[in-house]
XYZ file of C-alpha atoms in Angstrom:
599
model
C 0.058 -0.166 0.201
C 1.209 3.353 -0.687
C -0.871 4.608 2.244
C -1.131 4.255 5.516
C -4.839 2.448 4.469
C -5.054 0.600 8.026
C -7.740 0.681 10.896
C -6.935 -0.035 14.418
C -8.966 -2.447 16.568
C -7.915 -3.189 20.387
C -9.336 -3.137 23.965
C -7.206 -0.457 26.019
C -4.772 -3.411 26.532
C -3.184 -3.916 23.658
C -3.794 -3.307 19.471
C -3.677 -4.163 15.990
C -3.510 -2.476 12.710
C -5.498 -3.864 9.440
C -5.089 -3.047 6.048
C -8.168 -2.051 3.764
C -7.198 -5.809 2.082
C -8.220 -7.239 5.789
C -4.413 -8.131 6.581
C -3.678 -8.042 10.259
C -0.356 -6.153 9.840
C 0.706 -4.863 13.152
C -0.345 -6.439 16.913
C 2.306 -6.220 20.221
C 1.175 -8.833 22.823
C 0.311 -9.233 25.420
C 0.653 -5.304 25.765
C 1.342 -2.296 23.306
C 4.482 -2.214 24.204
C 5.322 -6.041 23.816
C 7.435 -7.817 21.003
C 5.435 -7.107 17.592
C 3.738 -10.585 16.703
C 2.733 -9.468 13.684
C 5.074 -7.015 11.521
C 4.614 -6.690 8.392
C 4.070 -3.132 8.238
C 7.541 -2.955 9.179
C 9.316 -5.541 7.396
C 7.117 -6.807 4.168
C 9.248 -10.248 3.849
C 9.771 -10.900 7.295
C 7.528 -8.889 9.817
C 4.574 -11.668 9.791
C 1.094 -10.808 8.626
C -2.573 -12.889 9.360
C -5.099 -12.388 6.097
C -7.166 -13.908 4.022
C -6.256 -14.367 0.672
C -9.092 -13.922 -1.862
C -8.665 -13.841 -6.087
C -8.498 -10.990 -7.702
C -12.335 -10.175 -9.040
C -13.273 -9.706 -5.728
C -14.240 -6.356 -4.424
C -13.271 -5.604 -0.912
C -14.723 -2.957 0.804
C -14.146 -1.823 4.691
C -15.854 0.651 7.161
C -16.363 0.592 11.348
C -19.280 -0.851 12.617
C -21.574 2.273 13.545
C -20.138 4.238 16.524
C -18.017 1.228 17.905
C -13.659 0.219 17.203
C -15.258 -2.963 15.154
C -14.049 -3.319 11.693
C -15.626 -4.904 9.226
C -14.508 -6.003 5.418
C -16.449 -7.111 2.581
C -15.335 -9.631 0.268
C -17.587 -9.895 -2.581
C -17.509 -11.019 -6.188
C -20.897 -10.883 -7.202
C -22.155 -14.045 -6.698
C -19.635 -14.975 -3.649
C -19.558 -12.622 0.101
C -18.043 -12.754 3.133
C -17.736 -9.946 5.507
C -14.812 -10.081 7.933
C -15.434 -8.687 11.573
C -11.727 -7.826 13.450
C -11.810 -6.732 17.108
C -10.341 -7.463 20.562
C -12.595 -8.905 23.325
C -13.782 -5.676 25.590
C -16.847 -5.563 28.081
C -17.347 -5.159 31.687
C -17.552 -8.017 34.115
C -19.871 -8.718 36.635
C -17.831 -7.479 39.396
C -17.427 -3.620 37.171
C -14.232 -5.115 36.015
C -13.187 -5.794 32.154
C -12.403 -8.758 30.368
C -9.975 -7.455 28.270
C -7.752 -10.796 27.338
C -4.676 -10.165 24.611
C -7.119 -11.851 21.463
C -8.091 -11.208 18.413
C -11.007 -12.539 16.901
C -11.657 -12.436 13.448
C -15.565 -13.633 12.900
C -16.020 -14.476 9.157
C -20.157 -14.215 8.327
C -21.159 -15.989 4.832
C -23.442 -13.265 3.549
C -23.737 -15.270 0.098
C -22.798 -17.745 -2.217
C -19.852 -20.087 -1.607
C -16.781 -17.722 -1.380
C -13.203 -18.980 -1.873
C -9.761 -17.730 0.408
C -6.720 -19.296 1.942
C -5.508 -17.977 5.041
C -2.349 -16.812 5.503
C -1.474 -17.446 8.692
C 2.344 -16.335 9.284
C 3.389 -15.027 13.232
C 6.970 -13.696 13.772
C 7.203 -13.884 17.610
C 9.215 -11.083 19.022
C 9.325 -8.732 15.857
C 11.044 -12.061 13.871
C 14.358 -12.071 15.887
C 14.177 -15.907 15.537
C 12.167 -18.488 13.487
C 8.657 -19.006 14.856
C 6.945 -22.522 14.564
C 4.171 -23.532 14.019
C 2.254 -26.874 15.696
C -1.266 -28.264 15.339
C -2.258 -29.255 18.363
C -5.541 -30.930 17.664
C -7.888 -28.227 18.717
C -5.453 -25.064 17.965
C -2.097 -24.145 17.031
C 0.653 -23.216 19.046
C 3.372 -20.550 17.169
C 6.524 -20.492 18.912
C 10.204 -19.964 18.950
C 13.087 -22.332 20.035
C 16.241 -20.133 19.742
C 16.596 -17.007 21.671
C 13.868 -15.557 24.227
C 11.250 -18.039 24.352
C 7.387 -16.971 23.650
C 4.366 -18.484 21.938
C 1.291 -17.500 20.748
C -2.461 -19.951 20.259
C -4.724 -19.615 17.485
C -8.129 -21.518 17.708
C -10.467 -21.632 14.631
C -13.769 -23.818 13.810
C -12.007 -24.078 10.161
C -9.799 -26.708 9.205
C -6.244 -26.179 11.028
C -4.115 -27.886 8.524
C -5.828 -26.149 5.531
C -5.056 -22.863 7.364
C -1.401 -24.325 8.203
C -1.132 -26.079 4.616
C -2.474 -22.281 2.965
C -4.855 -24.704 1.558
C -8.058 -23.099 -0.502
C -10.969 -23.381 1.995
C -14.770 -22.803 0.715
C -16.497 -20.910 3.494
C -19.743 -22.879 3.631
C -21.635 -21.221 6.942
C -19.919 -18.694 9.326
C -16.829 -19.181 11.432
C -14.319 -17.498 13.632
C -10.701 -16.993 14.404
C -9.147 -16.489 17.444
C -5.100 -14.983 18.227
C -4.763 -15.708 22.130
C -1.308 -14.815 23.863
C -2.534 -17.522 26.387
C -3.340 -21.360 26.149
C -7.488 -21.304 26.530
C -8.749 -22.966 29.092
C -12.190 -23.141 28.333
C -13.449 -24.884 24.692
C -13.460 -22.385 21.842
C -16.425 -22.014 19.737
C -17.704 -19.746 17.355
C -20.871 -19.277 19.431
C -18.882 -17.849 22.014
C -16.659 -16.002 19.576
C -20.385 -14.482 18.615
C -20.886 -13.795 21.804
C -18.155 -12.222 22.592
C -18.321 -9.350 19.457
C -21.957 -8.933 20.589
C -20.699 -7.882 24.206
C -18.100 -5.999 23.030
C -20.375 -4.131 20.645
C -22.498 -3.197 23.049
C -19.569 -1.622 24.976
C -18.298 0.723 22.613
C -21.521 1.681 21.553
C -22.482 2.502 24.957
C -19.440 4.316 25.904
C -20.279 6.265 22.553
C -23.254 7.069 23.826
C -21.693 8.612 27.136
C -19.655 10.784 24.672
C -20.487 14.655 24.271
C -22.309 15.852 20.881
C -21.328 18.578 18.910
C -23.680 20.604 16.386
C -20.345 20.146 13.758
C -18.377 17.422 12.765
C -19.904 14.993 15.374
C -18.709 11.710 12.866
C -15.218 12.945 12.789
C -15.438 13.797 16.576
C -16.520 10.570 17.376
C -13.782 8.742 15.392
C -11.275 10.344 16.907
C -12.606 9.781 20.188
C -12.262 6.404 19.772
C -9.529 6.188 18.828
C -7.947 8.069 21.453
C -10.254 5.333 23.967
C -8.281 2.744 22.235
C -4.765 4.793 22.868
C -5.423 4.858 26.591
C -3.860 1.795 28.665
C -6.659 0.885 31.326
C -4.253 -1.087 33.442
C -2.624 2.169 34.403
C -3.843 5.364 32.879
C -1.238 5.978 30.924
C -2.243 7.442 27.232
C -0.345 6.301 24.469
C 1.451 8.672 21.724
C 0.637 6.289 18.961
C 0.262 2.426 18.493
C 3.153 1.990 15.828
C 7.050 2.202 16.289
C 9.583 3.220 13.425
C 7.002 4.391 11.083
C 9.193 7.024 9.133
C 8.071 11.067 9.006
C 9.913 10.732 5.214
C 9.940 7.837 3.648
C 13.580 6.653 3.214
C 14.989 9.003 6.208
C 15.888 7.725 9.620
C 13.162 10.088 11.710
C 11.774 6.647 12.968
C 10.814 6.212 16.880
C 9.156 4.245 18.777
C 5.726 5.773 19.815
C 4.249 2.854 22.431
C 5.101 5.053 25.072
C 3.588 7.905 27.647
C 4.825 11.576 26.830
C 3.257 13.562 29.731
C 2.558 16.268 27.241
C 0.615 14.208 24.485
C -1.452 12.363 27.013
C -2.127 15.409 28.994
C -3.795 17.225 25.918
C -5.575 13.978 25.347
C -7.012 13.737 28.823
C -8.079 17.750 28.570
C -10.019 16.715 25.550
C -11.406 13.330 26.883
C -12.899 15.014 29.974
C -14.067 18.013 27.972
C -16.206 14.670 25.888
C -17.661 13.790 29.531
C -15.038 10.702 29.961
C -14.345 12.219 33.585
C -13.145 8.307 34.726
C -9.923 8.644 31.850
C -8.700 11.856 33.238
C -8.769 11.063 37.294
C -7.393 7.239 35.494
C -4.447 9.442 34.321
C -3.766 11.825 37.296
C -3.766 8.654 38.959
C -0.626 7.103 36.862
C 0.716 10.874 37.332
C 0.678 10.420 41.222
C 1.554 6.999 41.436
C 5.213 8.163 39.160
C 6.072 11.260 41.185
C 6.130 8.757 44.831
C 8.400 11.493 46.206
C 8.443 15.110 46.463
C 11.449 16.230 45.324
C 11.478 13.125 42.087
C 12.110 15.285 38.854
C 8.971 14.360 36.157
C 10.934 12.619 32.952
C 9.342 13.945 29.639
C 7.940 10.258 29.330
C 7.001 6.909 30.528
C 6.508 3.302 30.182
C 2.956 2.263 30.127
C 3.358 0.711 33.796
C 5.217 4.030 34.282
C 8.356 2.472 33.739
C 10.999 5.354 33.637
C 14.543 3.607 31.930
C 12.927 3.598 28.300
C 16.769 2.508 26.581
C 16.442 2.865 22.719
C 17.543 -0.654 20.645
C 17.638 -0.581 16.562
C 16.626 -3.971 15.498
C 18.737 -4.443 12.522
C 17.273 -7.804 10.827
C 13.674 -5.413 9.774
C 13.875 -3.494 7.019
C 11.589 -0.905 8.130
C 8.598 0.762 6.332
C 8.773 1.031 2.953
C 13.024 0.707 3.121
C 12.981 3.499 5.757
C 15.976 2.094 8.065
C 16.170 2.090 10.539
C 13.619 -0.053 12.843
C 13.941 1.195 16.828
C 12.555 0.060 19.962
C 12.375 2.407 23.356
C 13.264 5.820 22.861
C 16.207 7.866 23.898
C 14.434 11.088 24.140
C 13.331 10.098 27.500
C 16.197 11.546 29.262
C 15.572 15.263 27.852
C 14.725 18.093 29.917
C 11.827 19.433 28.374
C 10.387 22.448 30.440
C 6.533 22.881 28.593
C 5.341 19.467 30.566
C 4.933 20.709 33.709
C 2.354 23.630 32.330
C 0.689 20.942 30.745
C 0.407 18.584 33.325
C -0.847 21.953 35.534
C -3.686 22.735 33.120
C -4.937 19.499 33.445
C -5.162 18.804 37.179
C -6.612 22.739 37.271
C -9.454 21.075 34.782
C -9.589 18.528 37.355
C -10.197 21.056 39.814
C -12.277 23.348 38.270
C -14.743 20.986 36.922
C -14.816 17.868 38.760
C -15.244 16.705 42.112
C -12.444 15.499 44.083
C -12.064 13.192 47.128
C -9.841 14.754 49.632
C -7.116 12.104 49.715
C -7.099 12.473 46.292
C -7.290 16.494 46.134
C -4.412 17.024 48.671
C -1.766 14.275 46.553
C -2.561 16.861 43.791
C -1.606 19.677 45.470
C 1.520 18.506 46.381
C 2.390 17.522 42.657
C 1.132 21.137 41.987
C 3.633 22.137 44.671
C 6.956 20.311 43.601
C 5.965 21.520 39.895
C 6.389 24.894 40.930
C 9.233 24.312 42.861
C 10.573 22.601 39.421
C 9.733 25.715 37.046
C 11.303 28.161 40.032
C 14.197 26.351 39.508
C 14.508 25.096 35.705
C 12.523 28.095 33.431
C 15.311 30.038 32.805
C 17.647 27.193 31.686
C 17.266 26.293 27.544
C 15.802 22.899 27.016
C 15.107 20.282 24.221
C 11.685 21.766 23.282
C 8.298 20.580 22.355
C 9.883 18.879 18.941
C 12.774 17.150 21.127
C 15.852 18.440 19.545
C 18.987 16.012 20.133
C 21.348 18.907 19.124
C 21.979 21.462 21.695
C 20.002 23.015 23.889
C 17.922 26.055 23.450
C 16.059 29.113 25.568
C 12.396 28.050 23.486
C 9.350 30.683 23.010
C 7.065 27.356 23.361
C 9.007 26.174 26.837
C 8.811 29.099 28.320
C 5.259 29.894 27.449
C 4.262 26.139 29.409
C 6.246 26.994 32.436
C 4.448 30.367 32.684
C 1.293 27.816 32.142
C 2.678 26.050 34.791
C 2.625 29.474 37.420
C -0.386 30.885 36.441
C -2.551 27.575 36.977
C -1.060 26.500 40.164
C -2.163 30.173 41.447
C -5.944 29.326 40.277
C -5.782 25.968 41.648
C -4.817 27.456 44.420
C -7.764 30.094 44.558
C -9.915 26.902 44.023
C -8.733 25.365 47.042
C -8.598 28.320 49.359
C -5.167 27.656 50.161
C -3.984 31.115 49.625
C -0.413 29.387 49.838
C 2.846 31.455 48.316
C -0.048 33.368 46.432
C 2.165 36.345 46.126
C 5.676 34.427 45.601
C 3.925 32.762 42.947
C 2.378 35.897 41.794
C 5.747 37.568 41.227
C 6.988 34.526 39.479
C 4.098 33.924 36.958
C 5.170 37.990 36.329
C 9.180 37.453 35.807
C 8.340 34.975 33.260
C 5.520 36.513 31.708
C 7.555 39.695 30.987
C 11.042 37.198 30.023
C 8.975 35.788 27.138
C 7.226 39.012 25.648
C 10.721 41.187 25.885
C 12.969 38.226 24.624
C 10.885 35.761 22.318
C 9.420 38.435 20.399
C 11.333 39.179 16.944
C 10.409 42.637 15.885
C 11.572 42.487 12.284
C 9.561 39.329 12.130
C 7.023 40.869 13.783
C 5.906 37.623 15.447
C 6.980 35.466 18.221
C 9.620 32.982 17.224
C 11.205 29.247 17.851
C 13.874 30.766 20.402
C 14.857 33.596 21.876
C 17.135 35.500 19.702
C 16.578 33.219 16.505
C 14.462 34.338 13.032
C 12.852 30.761 12.841
C 8.888 30.378 13.368
C 7.629 27.859 14.956
C 4.123 26.378 14.692
C 3.941 26.030 18.184
C 3.708 29.621 18.989
C 0.693 29.676 17.592
C -0.509 27.963 21.249
C 0.314 31.183 22.728
C -3.489 32.400 22.495
C -5.213 29.088 23.568
C -2.965 29.169 26.951
C -4.216 32.383 27.975
C -1.363 33.870 27.746
C -2.211 36.730 25.256
C -5.739 37.417 23.235
C -6.701 36.503 20.081
C -7.446 40.435 18.691
C -3.953 41.433 20.458
C -1.552 42.877 17.315
C 1.062 40.731 18.588
C -0.703 37.439 18.370
C -2.442 38.524 14.799
C 1.182 39.593 13.512
C 2.275 35.870 15.048
C -0.572 33.838 13.538
C 0.377 35.734 9.821
C 3.561 35.301 9.483
C 3.673 32.089 10.695
C 1.308 31.479 8.044
C 3.451 32.850 5.295
C 6.447 31.355 5.977
C 5.825 27.424 7.159
C 2.116 26.819 5.352
C 2.470 24.584 2.344
C -0.273 24.535 0.218
C -2.450 24.067 3.300
C -0.249 22.011 5.371
C 2.427 23.138 8.179
C 5.579 22.642 8.388
C 6.882 22.543 12.370
C 9.378 24.804 11.530
C 12.047 25.167 8.708
C 15.007 25.560 10.036
C 17.894 22.576 10.033
C 17.424 20.098 12.645
C 19.209 16.828 14.003
C 18.759 15.339 10.371
C 18.390 18.120 8.228
C 15.848 19.973 6.743
C 12.132 18.593 7.665
C 10.391 17.675 4.770
C 7.007 16.884 5.621
C 3.892 18.078 7.387
C 2.989 17.539 11.232
C -0.760 17.308 11.100
C -1.349 18.965 14.659
C 0.476 21.747 13.445
C -1.836 22.280 10.896
C -4.982 21.951 13.229
C -2.919 24.928 15.293
C -2.996 27.458 12.413
C -6.836 26.565 11.376
C -7.395 27.217 15.146
C -5.557 30.588 14.881
C -7.422 31.627 11.904
C -10.270 31.219 13.075
C -9.730 33.032 16.064
C -8.157 36.527 14.432
C -11.685 36.253 12.516
C -10.200 35.076 9.177
C -13.147 32.022 9.799
C -14.183 31.198 6.169
C -10.566 30.297 5.438
C -9.980 28.077 8.380
C -13.153 26.243 7.457
C -11.600 25.818 4.200
C -8.478 24.414 5.272
C -10.054 22.337 7.556
C -12.330 20.730 5.217
C -8.872 20.243 3.038
C -7.120 19.203 5.992
C -10.347 15.937 6.545
C -10.185 15.009 3.076
C -6.401 13.938 3.984
C -7.246 11.254 6.408
C -7.720 7.713 5.137
C -10.579 5.539 4.152
C -11.520 5.187 7.808
C -10.992 9.235 8.921
C -8.048 8.124 10.950
C -4.660 10.314 10.628
C -0.725 9.715 11.154
C 1.930 12.263 12.963
C 2.470 13.692 9.102
C 1.301 14.536 6.441
C 3.871 14.395 2.941
C 3.273 17.879 1.293
C 3.433 16.317 -2.683
C 1.506 13.426 -2.473
C -0.757 13.720 0.915
C 0.403 10.218 1.956
C 0.610 9.857 5.745
C 3.404 9.727 7.302
C 4.369 8.850 11.017
C 3.584 7.008 13.916
C -0.350 5.498 13.307
C -2.802 6.697 14.688
C -1.295 9.612 16.212
C -2.956 10.710 19.224
C -1.579 14.153 18.935
C -3.448 14.384 15.822
C -7.270 13.613 16.611
C -7.437 15.407 19.912
C -6.545 18.409 17.567
C -9.263 17.265 15.744
C -11.330 17.292 17.935
C -10.199 20.528 19.635
C -10.400 22.518 16.005
C -14.132 20.499 14.985
C -15.386 21.562 18.555
C -14.438 25.257 18.397
C -16.826 25.611 14.852
C -19.256 24.556 16.661
C -18.739 27.297 19.241
C -18.450 25.323 22.016
C -22.168 24.585 21.670
C -22.807 21.000 22.869
C -26.142 19.146 20.756
C -29.391 18.144 22.121
C -28.235 14.505 21.964
C -25.084 15.497 24.177
C -24.518 12.685 27.131
C -22.220 14.016 30.144
C -20.832 10.850 31.690
C -17.929 9.283 33.192
C -17.333 6.358 32.047
């Protein structure tokens, strides 16, 4: 495929990517950050996949079942047709917990005729580091490794297992199921059991969607993006992933390939703010508990990112044996950026905590823990805000005084003051207000470039940066302020290319950027709308929506020329920005169907 034409399925424990032709090309089990068991997306020859191969006369169409994360792929040649329904089970148990096993179920529904296909079942465990052996055990196929790290996978189906292993043609004469599980099943699997799991999972997603705030405009796009963000949340810890994949390149053939299967404090905080605004209060609370859990000591510094279980060491490794997406080497696991210092994370996290105090009830214990976090963050900001850092874009070269980092330090202190007002604490109030004013004056005087008539990327730099478009939304400057209007127009002129935005155009660690960063285009659209250029912003929004894949999903980047999706996929950043932008066009008014509840 020349585009990221994939659908994502998942159950808040792990996920999988299914191509528009029904090929399961990416899945890590038992969790999001585990080694891949299918990774064809990273190496077409060695990665491994699970697909249903039909003759060329079949037309293949794909869509999500209405307001769910269940994917439907229909194969139809006119006389013969079947529907492939892909999902990972997730539904509540009687005790209030959730059934979310590390399983993929592929339910085949006979629609008409006698469709024929071959099942290509080719798992490659542990990122295909060693050979995977497949063995028919009578009522299931066991896949396992002998050399290297031992791993195993179990396949159940009412189709003939030898036909599957031998890749013989199969005629579908009735409904069928295939279940791929990380654990051996203790209960006999059957078609009826898989169908019941399908119905329960479908009900779960429809109930979840019903509890999502509705808006008057772009309701379908908002809902799909919300469902994507839910899939990228890890129920066990409350963490939120930046994306579901690793090493999908920002530009084909280059080495800007990173592992995004982790929880960036910045990305996750933005996601949680959006999800709370959509009525999913419980997700916000779970994420805040994740933060409390990873900061056990009052003097412990906050990293920019953590593993989904709170791991603090995310050592980066290169998988030499995999060729990479479309030959874009290297393939990486882990992410060396975890050791970077990025001062913007404090403000973004504080904004989420503030919204939590402002909008939702909190227990006394929770409030006291969060207040401790708040005071600790202000101490860290006071010690570090004047120091250079790596910035929002994680540049791996020299540290700089990035305007966005300074802005978010200001946000951290500003929200801490407001949290104190909500709690009527008054602690350090005068001191914090003095600190806030000091940071504000520093940005106002040093972040502005008189020649460019804009706030620029870093102090003393003429380079523009899309992140300065967020200065208004964080309350630093009014939308009608001449400085903000001028910054928006200058940034658009320099960074916008055919309706798509660069993050920046100056040379970085790997040369000159050559693709559009999707969230930055949403930022521009929002900014144009706020300064009064509403028609232009709406036209750009419609254009950007047309660049999503066939299921309405976005990755991290878009190629300027071909409009091909690039970068890790699906990207939480992109979908949270879509929701914020679409909500702005609804002028903040939810529809009459709005249901506001925690779920």
